[in-house]
PDB file of C-alpha atoms in Angstrom:
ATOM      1  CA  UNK A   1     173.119  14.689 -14.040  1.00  0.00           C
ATOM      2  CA  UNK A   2     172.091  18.341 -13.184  1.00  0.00           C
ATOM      3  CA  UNK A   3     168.692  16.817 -11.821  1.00  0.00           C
ATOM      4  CA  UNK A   4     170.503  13.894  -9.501  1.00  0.00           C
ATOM      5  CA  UNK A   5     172.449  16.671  -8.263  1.00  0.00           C
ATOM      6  CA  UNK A   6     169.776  19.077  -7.157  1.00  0.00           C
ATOM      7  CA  UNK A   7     168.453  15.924  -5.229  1.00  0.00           C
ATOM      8  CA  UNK A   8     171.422  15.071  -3.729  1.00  0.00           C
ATOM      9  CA  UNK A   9     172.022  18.454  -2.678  1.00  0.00           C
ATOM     10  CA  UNK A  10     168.383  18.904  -1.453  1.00  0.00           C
ATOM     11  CA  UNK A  11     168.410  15.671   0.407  1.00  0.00           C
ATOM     12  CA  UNK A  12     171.136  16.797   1.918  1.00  0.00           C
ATOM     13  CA  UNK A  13     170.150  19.715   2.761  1.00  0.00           C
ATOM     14  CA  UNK A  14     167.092  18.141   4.489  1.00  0.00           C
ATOM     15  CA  UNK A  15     169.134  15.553   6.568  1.00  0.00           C
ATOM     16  CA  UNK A  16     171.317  17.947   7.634  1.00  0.00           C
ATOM     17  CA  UNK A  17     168.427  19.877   9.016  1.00  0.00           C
ATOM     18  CA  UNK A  18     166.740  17.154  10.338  1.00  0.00           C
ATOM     19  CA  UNK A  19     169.544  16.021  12.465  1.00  0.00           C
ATOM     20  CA  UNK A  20     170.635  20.050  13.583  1.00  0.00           C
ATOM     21  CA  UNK A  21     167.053  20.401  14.929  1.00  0.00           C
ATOM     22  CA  UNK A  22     167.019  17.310  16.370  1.00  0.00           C
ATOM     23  CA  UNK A  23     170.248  18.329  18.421  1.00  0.00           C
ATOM     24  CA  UNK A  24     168.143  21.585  18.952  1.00  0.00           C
ATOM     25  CA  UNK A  25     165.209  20.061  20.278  1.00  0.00           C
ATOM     26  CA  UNK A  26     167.239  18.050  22.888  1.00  0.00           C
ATOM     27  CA  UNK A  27     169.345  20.818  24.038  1.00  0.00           C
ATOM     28  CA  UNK A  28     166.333  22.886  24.520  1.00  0.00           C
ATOM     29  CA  UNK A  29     163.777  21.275  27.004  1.00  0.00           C
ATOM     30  CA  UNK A  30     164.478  23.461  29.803  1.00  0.00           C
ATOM     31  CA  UNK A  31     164.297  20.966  32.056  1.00  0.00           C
ATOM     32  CA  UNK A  32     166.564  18.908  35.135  1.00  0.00           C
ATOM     33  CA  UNK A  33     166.109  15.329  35.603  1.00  0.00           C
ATOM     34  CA  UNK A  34     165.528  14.249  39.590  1.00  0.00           C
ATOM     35  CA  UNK A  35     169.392  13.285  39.750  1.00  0.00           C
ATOM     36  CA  UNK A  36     170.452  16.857  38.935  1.00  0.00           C
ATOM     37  CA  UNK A  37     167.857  18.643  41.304  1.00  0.00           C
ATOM     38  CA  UNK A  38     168.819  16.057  44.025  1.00  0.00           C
ATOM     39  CA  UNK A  39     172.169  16.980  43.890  1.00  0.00           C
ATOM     40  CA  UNK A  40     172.118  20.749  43.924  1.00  0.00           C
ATOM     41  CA  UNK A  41     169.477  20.912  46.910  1.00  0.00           C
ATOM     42  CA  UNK A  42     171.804  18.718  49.120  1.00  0.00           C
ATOM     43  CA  UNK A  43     174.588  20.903  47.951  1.00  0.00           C
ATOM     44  CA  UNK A  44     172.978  23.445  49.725  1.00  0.00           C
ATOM     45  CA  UNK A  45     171.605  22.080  52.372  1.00  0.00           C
ATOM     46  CA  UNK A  46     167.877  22.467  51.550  1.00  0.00           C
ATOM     47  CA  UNK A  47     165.088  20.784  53.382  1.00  0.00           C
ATOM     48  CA  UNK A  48     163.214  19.517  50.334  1.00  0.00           C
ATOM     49  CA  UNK A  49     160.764  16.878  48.835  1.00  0.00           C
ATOM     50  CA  UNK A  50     160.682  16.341  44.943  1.00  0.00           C
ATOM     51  CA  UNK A  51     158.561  13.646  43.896  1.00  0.00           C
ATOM     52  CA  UNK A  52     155.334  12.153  41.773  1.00  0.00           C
ATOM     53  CA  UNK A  53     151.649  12.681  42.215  1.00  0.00           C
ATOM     54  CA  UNK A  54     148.661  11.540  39.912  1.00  0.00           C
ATOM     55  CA  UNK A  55     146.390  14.136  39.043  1.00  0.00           C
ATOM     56  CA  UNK A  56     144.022  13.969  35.647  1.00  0.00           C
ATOM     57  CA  UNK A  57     145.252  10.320  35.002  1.00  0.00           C
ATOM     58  CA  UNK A  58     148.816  12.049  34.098  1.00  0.00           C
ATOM     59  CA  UNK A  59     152.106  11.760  36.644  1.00  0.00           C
ATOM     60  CA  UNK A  60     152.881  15.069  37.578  1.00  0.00           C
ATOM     61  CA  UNK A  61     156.088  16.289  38.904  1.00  0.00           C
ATOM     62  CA  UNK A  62     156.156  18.251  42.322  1.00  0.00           C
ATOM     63  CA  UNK A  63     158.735  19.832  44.164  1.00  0.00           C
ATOM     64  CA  UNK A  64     158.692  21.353  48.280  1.00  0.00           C
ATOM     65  CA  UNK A  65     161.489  23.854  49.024  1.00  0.00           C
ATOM     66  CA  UNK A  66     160.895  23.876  52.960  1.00  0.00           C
ATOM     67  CA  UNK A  67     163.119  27.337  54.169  1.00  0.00           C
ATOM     68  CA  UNK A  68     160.639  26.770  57.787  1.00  0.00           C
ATOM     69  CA  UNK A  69     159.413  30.112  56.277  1.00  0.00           C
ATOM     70  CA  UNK A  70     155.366  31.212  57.470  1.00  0.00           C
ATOM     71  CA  UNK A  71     154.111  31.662  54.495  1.00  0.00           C
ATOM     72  CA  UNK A  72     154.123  29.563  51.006  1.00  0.00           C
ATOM     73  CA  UNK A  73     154.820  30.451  47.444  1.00  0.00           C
ATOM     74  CA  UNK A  74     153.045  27.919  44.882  1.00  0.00           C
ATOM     75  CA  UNK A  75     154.890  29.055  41.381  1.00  0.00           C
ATOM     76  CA  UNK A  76     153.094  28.424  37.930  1.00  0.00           C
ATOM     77  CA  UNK A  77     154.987  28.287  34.797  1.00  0.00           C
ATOM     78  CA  UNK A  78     154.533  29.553  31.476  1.00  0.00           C
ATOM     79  CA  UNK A  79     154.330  27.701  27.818  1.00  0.00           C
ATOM     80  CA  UNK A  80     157.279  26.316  27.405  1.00  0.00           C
ATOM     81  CA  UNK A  81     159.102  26.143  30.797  1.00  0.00           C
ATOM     82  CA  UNK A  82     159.220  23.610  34.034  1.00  0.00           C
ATOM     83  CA  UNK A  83     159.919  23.921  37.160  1.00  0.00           C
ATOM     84  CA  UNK A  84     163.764  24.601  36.998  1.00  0.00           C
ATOM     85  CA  UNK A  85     163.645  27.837  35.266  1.00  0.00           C
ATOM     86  CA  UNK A  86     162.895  29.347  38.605  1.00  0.00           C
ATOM     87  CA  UNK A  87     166.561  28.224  40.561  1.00  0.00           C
ATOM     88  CA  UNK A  88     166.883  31.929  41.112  1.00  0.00           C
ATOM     89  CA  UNK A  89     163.820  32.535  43.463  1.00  0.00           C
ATOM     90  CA  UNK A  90     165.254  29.116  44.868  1.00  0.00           C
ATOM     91  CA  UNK A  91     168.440  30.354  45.817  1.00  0.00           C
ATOM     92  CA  UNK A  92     167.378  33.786  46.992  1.00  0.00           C
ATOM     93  CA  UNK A  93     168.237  34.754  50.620  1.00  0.00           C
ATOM     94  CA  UNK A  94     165.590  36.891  51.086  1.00  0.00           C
ATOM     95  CA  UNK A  95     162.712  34.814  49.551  1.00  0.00           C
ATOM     96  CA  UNK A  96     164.279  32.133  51.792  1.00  0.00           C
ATOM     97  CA  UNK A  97     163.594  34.030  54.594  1.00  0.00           C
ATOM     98  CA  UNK A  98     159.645  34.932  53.806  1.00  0.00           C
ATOM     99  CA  UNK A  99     158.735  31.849  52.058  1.00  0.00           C
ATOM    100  CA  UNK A 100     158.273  28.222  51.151  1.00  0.00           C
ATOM    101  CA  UNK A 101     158.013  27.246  47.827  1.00  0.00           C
ATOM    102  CA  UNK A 102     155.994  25.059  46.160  1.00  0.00           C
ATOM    103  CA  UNK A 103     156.143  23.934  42.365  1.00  0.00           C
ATOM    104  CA  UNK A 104     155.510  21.307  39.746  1.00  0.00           C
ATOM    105  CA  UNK A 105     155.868  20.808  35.699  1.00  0.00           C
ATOM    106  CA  UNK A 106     153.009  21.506  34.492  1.00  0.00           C
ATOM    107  CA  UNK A 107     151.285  18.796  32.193  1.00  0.00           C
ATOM    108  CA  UNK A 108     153.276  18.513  29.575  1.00  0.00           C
ATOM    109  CA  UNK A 109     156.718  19.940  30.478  1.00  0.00           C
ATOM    110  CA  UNK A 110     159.644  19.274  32.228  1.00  0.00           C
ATOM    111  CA  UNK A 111     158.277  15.288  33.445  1.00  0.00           C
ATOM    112  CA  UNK A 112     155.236  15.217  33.707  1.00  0.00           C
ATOM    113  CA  UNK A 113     154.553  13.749  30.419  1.00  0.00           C
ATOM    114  CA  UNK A 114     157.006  15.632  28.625  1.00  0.00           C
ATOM    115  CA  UNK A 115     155.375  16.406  25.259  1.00  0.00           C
ATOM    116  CA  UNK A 116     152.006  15.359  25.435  1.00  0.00           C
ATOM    117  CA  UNK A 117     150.459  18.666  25.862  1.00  0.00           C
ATOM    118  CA  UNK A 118     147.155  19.607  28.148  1.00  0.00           C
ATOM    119  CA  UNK A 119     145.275  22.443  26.403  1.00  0.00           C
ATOM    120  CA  UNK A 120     142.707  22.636  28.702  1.00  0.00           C
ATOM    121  CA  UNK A 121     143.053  25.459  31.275  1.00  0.00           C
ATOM    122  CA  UNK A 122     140.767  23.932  34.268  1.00  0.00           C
ATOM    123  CA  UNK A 123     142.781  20.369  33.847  1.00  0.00           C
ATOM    124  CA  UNK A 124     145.660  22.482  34.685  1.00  0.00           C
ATOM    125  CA  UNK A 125     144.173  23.611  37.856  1.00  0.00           C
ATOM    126  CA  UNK A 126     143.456  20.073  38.448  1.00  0.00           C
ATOM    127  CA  UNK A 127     146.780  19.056  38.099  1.00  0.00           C
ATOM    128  CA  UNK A 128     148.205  21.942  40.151  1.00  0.00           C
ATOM    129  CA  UNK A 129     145.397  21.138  42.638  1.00  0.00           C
ATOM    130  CA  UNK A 130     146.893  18.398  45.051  1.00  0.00           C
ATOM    131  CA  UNK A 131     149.809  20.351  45.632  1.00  0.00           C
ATOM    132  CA  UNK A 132     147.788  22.335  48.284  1.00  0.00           C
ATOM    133  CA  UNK A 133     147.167  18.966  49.825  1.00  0.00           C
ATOM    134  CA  UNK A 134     151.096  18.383  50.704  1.00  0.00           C
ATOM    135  CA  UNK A 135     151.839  22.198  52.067  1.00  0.00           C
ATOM    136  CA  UNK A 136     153.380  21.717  55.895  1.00  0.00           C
ATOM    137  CA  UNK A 137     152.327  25.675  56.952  1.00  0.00           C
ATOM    138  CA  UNK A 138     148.582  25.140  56.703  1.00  0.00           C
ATOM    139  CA  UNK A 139     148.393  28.042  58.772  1.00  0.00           C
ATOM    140  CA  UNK A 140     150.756  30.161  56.690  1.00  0.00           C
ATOM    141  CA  UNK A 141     149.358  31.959  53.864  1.00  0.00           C
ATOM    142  CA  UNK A 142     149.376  30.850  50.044  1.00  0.00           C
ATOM    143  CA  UNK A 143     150.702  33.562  47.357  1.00  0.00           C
ATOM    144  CA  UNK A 144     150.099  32.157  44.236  1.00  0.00           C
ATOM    145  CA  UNK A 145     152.481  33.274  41.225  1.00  0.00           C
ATOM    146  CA  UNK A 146     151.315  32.850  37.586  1.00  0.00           C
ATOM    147  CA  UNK A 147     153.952  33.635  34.742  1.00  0.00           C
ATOM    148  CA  UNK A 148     152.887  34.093  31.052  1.00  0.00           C
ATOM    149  CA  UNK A 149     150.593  31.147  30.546  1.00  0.00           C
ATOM    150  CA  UNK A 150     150.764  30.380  33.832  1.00  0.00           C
ATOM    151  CA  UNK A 151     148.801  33.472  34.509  1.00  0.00           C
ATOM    152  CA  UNK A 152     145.586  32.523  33.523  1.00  0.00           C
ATOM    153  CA  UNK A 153     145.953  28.972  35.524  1.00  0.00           C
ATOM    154  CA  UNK A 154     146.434  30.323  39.040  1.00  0.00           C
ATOM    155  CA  UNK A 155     143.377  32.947  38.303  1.00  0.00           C
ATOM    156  CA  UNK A 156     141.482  30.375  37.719  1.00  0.00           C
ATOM    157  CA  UNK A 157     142.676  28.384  40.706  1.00  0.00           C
ATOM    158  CA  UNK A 158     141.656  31.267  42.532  1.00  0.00           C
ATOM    159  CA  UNK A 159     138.175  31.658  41.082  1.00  0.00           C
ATOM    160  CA  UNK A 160     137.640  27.703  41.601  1.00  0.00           C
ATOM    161  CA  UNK A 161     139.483  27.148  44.553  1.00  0.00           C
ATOM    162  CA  UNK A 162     139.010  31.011  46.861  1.00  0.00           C
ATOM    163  CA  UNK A 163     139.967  28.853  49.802  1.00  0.00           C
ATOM    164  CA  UNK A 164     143.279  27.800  48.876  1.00  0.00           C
ATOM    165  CA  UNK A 165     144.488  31.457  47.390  1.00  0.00           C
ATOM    166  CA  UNK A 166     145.248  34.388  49.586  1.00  0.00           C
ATOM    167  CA  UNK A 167     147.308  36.342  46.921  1.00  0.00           C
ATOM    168  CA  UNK A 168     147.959  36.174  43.251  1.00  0.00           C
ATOM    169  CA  UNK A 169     150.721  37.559  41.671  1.00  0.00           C
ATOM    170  CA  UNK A 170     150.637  37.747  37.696  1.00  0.00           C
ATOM    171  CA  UNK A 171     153.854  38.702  35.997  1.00  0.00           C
ATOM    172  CA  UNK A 172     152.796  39.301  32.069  1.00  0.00           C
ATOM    173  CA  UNK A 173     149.585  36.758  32.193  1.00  0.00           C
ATOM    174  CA  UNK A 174     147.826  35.897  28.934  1.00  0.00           C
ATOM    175  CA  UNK A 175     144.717  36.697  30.567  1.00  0.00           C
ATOM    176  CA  UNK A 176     142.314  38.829  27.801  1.00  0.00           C
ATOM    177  CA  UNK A 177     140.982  36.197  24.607  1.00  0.00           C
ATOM    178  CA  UNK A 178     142.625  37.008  21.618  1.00  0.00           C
ATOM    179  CA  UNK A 179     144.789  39.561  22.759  1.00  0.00           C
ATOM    180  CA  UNK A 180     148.341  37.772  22.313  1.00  0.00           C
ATOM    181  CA  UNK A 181     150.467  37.427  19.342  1.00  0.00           C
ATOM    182  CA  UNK A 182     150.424  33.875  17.536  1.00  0.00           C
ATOM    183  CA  UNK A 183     153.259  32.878  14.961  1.00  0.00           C
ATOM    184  CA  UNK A 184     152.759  31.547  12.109  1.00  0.00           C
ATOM    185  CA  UNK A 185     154.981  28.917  12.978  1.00  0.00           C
ATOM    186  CA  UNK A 186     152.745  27.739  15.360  1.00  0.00           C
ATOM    187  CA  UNK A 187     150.314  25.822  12.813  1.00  0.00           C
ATOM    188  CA  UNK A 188     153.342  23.999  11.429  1.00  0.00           C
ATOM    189  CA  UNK A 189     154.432  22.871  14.916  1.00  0.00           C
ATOM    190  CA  UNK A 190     150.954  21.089  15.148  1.00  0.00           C
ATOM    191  CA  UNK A 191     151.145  19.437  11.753  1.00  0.00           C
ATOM    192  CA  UNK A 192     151.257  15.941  11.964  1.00  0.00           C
ATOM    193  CA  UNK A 193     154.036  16.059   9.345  1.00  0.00           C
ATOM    194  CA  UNK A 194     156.021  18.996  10.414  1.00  0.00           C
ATOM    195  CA  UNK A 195     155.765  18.605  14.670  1.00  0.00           C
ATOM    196  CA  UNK A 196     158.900  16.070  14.526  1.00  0.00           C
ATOM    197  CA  UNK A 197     160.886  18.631  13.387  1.00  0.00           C
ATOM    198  CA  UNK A 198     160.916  20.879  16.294  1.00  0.00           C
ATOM    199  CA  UNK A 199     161.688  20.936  19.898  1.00  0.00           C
ATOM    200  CA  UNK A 200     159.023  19.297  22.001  1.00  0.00           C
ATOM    201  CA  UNK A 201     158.036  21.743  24.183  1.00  0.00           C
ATOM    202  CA  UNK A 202     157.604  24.314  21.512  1.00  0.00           C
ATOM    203  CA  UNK A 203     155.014  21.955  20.109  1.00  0.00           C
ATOM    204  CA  UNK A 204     153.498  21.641  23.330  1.00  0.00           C
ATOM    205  CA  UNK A 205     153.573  25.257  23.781  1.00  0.00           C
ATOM    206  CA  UNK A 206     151.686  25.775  20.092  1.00  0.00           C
ATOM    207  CA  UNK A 207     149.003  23.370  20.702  1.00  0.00           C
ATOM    208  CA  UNK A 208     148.786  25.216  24.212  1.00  0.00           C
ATOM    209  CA  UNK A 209     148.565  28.297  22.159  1.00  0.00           C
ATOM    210  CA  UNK A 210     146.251  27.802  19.541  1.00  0.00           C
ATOM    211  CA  UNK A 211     143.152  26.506  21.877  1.00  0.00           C
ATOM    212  CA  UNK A 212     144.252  29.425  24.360  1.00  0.00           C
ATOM    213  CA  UNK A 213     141.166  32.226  23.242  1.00  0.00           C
ATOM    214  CA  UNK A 214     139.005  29.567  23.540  1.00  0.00           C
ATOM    215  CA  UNK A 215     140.226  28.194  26.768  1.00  0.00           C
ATOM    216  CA  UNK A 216     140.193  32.053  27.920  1.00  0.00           C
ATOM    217  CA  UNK A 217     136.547  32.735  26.826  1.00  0.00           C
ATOM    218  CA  UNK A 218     135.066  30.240  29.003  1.00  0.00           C
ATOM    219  CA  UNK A 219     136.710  31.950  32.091  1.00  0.00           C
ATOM    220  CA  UNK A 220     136.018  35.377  31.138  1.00  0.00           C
ATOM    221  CA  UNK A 221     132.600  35.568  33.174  1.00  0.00           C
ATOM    222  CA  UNK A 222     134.094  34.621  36.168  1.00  0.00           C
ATOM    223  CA  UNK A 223     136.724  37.192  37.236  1.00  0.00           C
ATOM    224  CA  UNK A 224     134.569  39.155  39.504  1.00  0.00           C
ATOM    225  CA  UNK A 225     134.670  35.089  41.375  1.00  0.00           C
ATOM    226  CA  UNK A 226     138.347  36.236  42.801  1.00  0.00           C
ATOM    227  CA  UNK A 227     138.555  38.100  46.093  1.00  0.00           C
ATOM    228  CA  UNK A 228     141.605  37.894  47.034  1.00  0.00           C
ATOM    229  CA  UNK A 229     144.434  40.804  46.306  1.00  0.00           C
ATOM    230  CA  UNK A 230     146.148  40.873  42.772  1.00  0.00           C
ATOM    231  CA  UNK A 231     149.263  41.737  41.811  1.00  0.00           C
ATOM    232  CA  UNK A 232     150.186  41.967  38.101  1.00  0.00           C
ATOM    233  CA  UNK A 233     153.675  42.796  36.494  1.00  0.00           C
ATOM    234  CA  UNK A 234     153.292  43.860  32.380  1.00  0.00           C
ATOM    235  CA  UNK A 235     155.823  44.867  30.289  1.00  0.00           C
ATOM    236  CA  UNK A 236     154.155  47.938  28.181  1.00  0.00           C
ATOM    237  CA  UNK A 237     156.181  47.328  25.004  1.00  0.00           C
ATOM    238  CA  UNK A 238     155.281  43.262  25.191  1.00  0.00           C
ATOM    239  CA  UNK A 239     154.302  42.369  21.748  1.00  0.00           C
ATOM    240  CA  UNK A 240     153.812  38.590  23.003  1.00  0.00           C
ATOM    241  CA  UNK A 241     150.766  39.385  25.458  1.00  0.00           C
ATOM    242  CA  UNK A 242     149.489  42.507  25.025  1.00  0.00           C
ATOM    243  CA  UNK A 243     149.282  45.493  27.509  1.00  0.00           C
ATOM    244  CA  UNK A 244     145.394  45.495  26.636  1.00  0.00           C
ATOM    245  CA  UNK A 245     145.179  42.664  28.868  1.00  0.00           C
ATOM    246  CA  UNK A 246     146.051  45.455  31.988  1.00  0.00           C
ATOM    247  CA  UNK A 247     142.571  47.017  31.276  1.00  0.00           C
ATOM    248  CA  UNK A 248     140.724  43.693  30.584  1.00  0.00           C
ATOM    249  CA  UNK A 249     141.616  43.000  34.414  1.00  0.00           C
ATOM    250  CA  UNK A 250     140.528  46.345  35.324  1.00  0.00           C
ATOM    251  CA  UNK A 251     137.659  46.305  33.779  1.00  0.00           C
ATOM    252  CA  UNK A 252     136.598  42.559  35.086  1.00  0.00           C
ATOM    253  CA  UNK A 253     137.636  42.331  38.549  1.00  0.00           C
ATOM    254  CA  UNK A 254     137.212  44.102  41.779  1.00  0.00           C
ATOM    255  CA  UNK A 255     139.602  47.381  40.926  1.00  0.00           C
ATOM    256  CA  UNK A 256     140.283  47.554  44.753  1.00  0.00           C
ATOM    257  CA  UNK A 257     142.172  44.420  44.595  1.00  0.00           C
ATOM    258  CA  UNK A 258     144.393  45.129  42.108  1.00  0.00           C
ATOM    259  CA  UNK A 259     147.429  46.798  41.821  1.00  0.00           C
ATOM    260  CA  UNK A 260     149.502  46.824  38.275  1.00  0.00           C
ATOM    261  CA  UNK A 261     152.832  47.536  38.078  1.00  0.00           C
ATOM    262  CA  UNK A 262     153.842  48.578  34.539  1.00  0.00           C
ATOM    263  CA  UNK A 263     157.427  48.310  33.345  1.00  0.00           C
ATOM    264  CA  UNK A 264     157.609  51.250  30.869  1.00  0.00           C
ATOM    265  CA  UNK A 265     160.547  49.552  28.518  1.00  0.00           C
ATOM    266  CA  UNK A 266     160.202  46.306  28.893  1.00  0.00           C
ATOM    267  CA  UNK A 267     159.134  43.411  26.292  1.00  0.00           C
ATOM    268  CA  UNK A 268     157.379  40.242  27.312  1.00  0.00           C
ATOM    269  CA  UNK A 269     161.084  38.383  28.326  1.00  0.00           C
ATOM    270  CA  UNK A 270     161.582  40.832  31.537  1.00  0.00           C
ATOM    271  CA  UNK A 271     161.948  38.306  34.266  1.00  0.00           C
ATOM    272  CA  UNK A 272     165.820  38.536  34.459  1.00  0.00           C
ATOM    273  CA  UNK A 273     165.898  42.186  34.147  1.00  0.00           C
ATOM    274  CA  UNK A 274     163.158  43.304  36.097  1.00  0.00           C
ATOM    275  CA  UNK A 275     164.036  40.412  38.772  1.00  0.00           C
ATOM    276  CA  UNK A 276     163.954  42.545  42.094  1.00  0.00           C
ATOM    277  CA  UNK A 277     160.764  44.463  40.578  1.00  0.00           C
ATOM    278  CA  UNK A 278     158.910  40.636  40.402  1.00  0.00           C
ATOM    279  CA  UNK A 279     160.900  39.432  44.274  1.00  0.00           C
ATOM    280  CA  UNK A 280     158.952  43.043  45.669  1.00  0.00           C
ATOM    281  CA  UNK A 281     155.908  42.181  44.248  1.00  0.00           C
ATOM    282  CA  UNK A 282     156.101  38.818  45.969  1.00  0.00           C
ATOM    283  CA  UNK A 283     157.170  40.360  49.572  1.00  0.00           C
ATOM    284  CA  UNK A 284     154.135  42.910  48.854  1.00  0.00           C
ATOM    285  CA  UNK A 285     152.069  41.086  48.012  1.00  0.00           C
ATOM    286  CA  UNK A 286     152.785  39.389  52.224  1.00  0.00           C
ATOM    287  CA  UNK A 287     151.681  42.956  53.330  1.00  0.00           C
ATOM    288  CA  UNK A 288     148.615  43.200  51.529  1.00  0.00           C
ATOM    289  CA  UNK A 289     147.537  39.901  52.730  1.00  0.00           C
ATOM    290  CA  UNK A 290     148.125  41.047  56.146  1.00  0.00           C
ATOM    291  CA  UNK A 291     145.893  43.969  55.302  1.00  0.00           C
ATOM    292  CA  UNK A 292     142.772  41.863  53.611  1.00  0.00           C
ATOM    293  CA  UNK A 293     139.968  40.419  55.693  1.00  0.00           C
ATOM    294  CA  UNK A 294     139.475  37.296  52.817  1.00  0.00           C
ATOM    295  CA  UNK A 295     142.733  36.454  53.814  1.00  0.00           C
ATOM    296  CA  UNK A 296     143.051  33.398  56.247  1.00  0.00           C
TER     297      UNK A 296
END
């Protein structure tokens, strides 16, 4: 009787958990479906164009904030994230005023293939790629932001693509191989058995993780490749990417080009609080493409 009990109790247990991270995993896609991004644009009056492309046989999710601004910001999440956890740069007046912006989900997030996760750093780049091809200010310039993960994807859109990029701006890239924490956690998101049990994007974001120092090692030659200026934002106590990864820039790029702005206290998860530190370093980042010759 004891026995039947203990598997009662433990199945349970088990269904119980099942069905609470289930729940989990839905509420936590950070994500908007077209119907709700359609409806808050128009509700402020936005000129904007949110639709599909095809890039590395995947649909990929794009979206043009037109502010009739001279200049263009292209915006590259992290691992997890999508397009929609940047509604604040959206909606602010004075990023309005200086730029365009220009985003997508990246493969994998948000819809464009929600779930089925791209590992591979240059595919990235080649889905981020045709978005260049539907910017309106040709003549305007192109500041490229990379955030977390994101990092290492528009560096290496600037290394491939120097034509495209006037500016990159960093905020806490995982840039250095090997030099970012990995959770345990993250080999039981990738188990065939286990991966059902969590959120979607976090298993996205694991298998992201776990081919990330070898994704980063085949790029590591090739940082002297960007000429453009670089801004990059670290938090100095981040225990997700390291600080280490400010002197593996340094050390592999062009020192005249790049300018880090450390934020003394702050973890990895800054972005809200140090929110006018990362808007500056997009408005500077304007001036010192004013200032560079390999600037168009």
């Amino acid at each position: 009787m004891k026995k039947k009990l203990k598997r009662f109790t433990a199945l349970t247990f088990f269904t119980a958990l099942v069905l609470v991270l289930s729940s989990w995993g839905k509420l936590l896609q950070f994500r908007e479906d077209d119907k709700t991004i359609i409806h808050r644009l128009k509700q402020e009056k936005a000129d904007f164009e949110l639709g599909y492309y095809t890039a590395i046989g995947r649909s990929i999710r794009y979206l043009i904030i037109d502010n009739h601004a001279k200049d263009n910001l292209i915006i590259i999440h992290g691992a997890p994230g999508s397009m929609s956890r940047y509604n604040k740069y959206f909606e602010d007046t004075l990023l309005r005023r200086n730029y365009n912006f220009y985003v997508i989900d990246r493969p994998g997030y948000g819809y464009s293939g929600f779930g089925d996760a791209e590992t591979s750093i240059d595919s990235n780049v080649a889905a981020v790629r045709p978005v260049f091809n539907l910017i309106r200010n040709r003549s305007g310039k192109n500041i490229v932001v990379g955030k977390s993960y994101g990092g290492p994807i528009a560096s290496r859109l600037a290394m491939l693509y120097p034509q495209l990029v006037d500016g990159l701006v960093l905020v806490a890239p995982a840039i250095q191989p090997g030099e970012e924490r990995t959770y345990s956690i993250s080999y039981l998101m990738v188990n065939d058995h286990y991966k059902y049990l969590f959120p979607s994007m976090y298993v996205t974001a694991s298998k992201e993780k776990l081919c990330h120092k070898q994704e980063l090692e085949k790029m590591k030659n090739d940082w002297d490749k960007i000429h453009c200026p670089v801004i990059m934002v670290q938090g100095l106590k981040d225990d997700l990417v390291y600080p280490s990864n400010i002197d593996f820039l340094k050390h592999n790029m062009n020192d005249s080009l790049l300018e880090v702005i450390p934020l003394k206290d702050e973890t990895h998860f800054f972005s809200a609080k140090a929110y006018p530190v990362i808007v500056h370093s997009f408005l500077e980042m304007k001036e010192k493409c004013d200032a560079n010759s390999n600037c168009r």
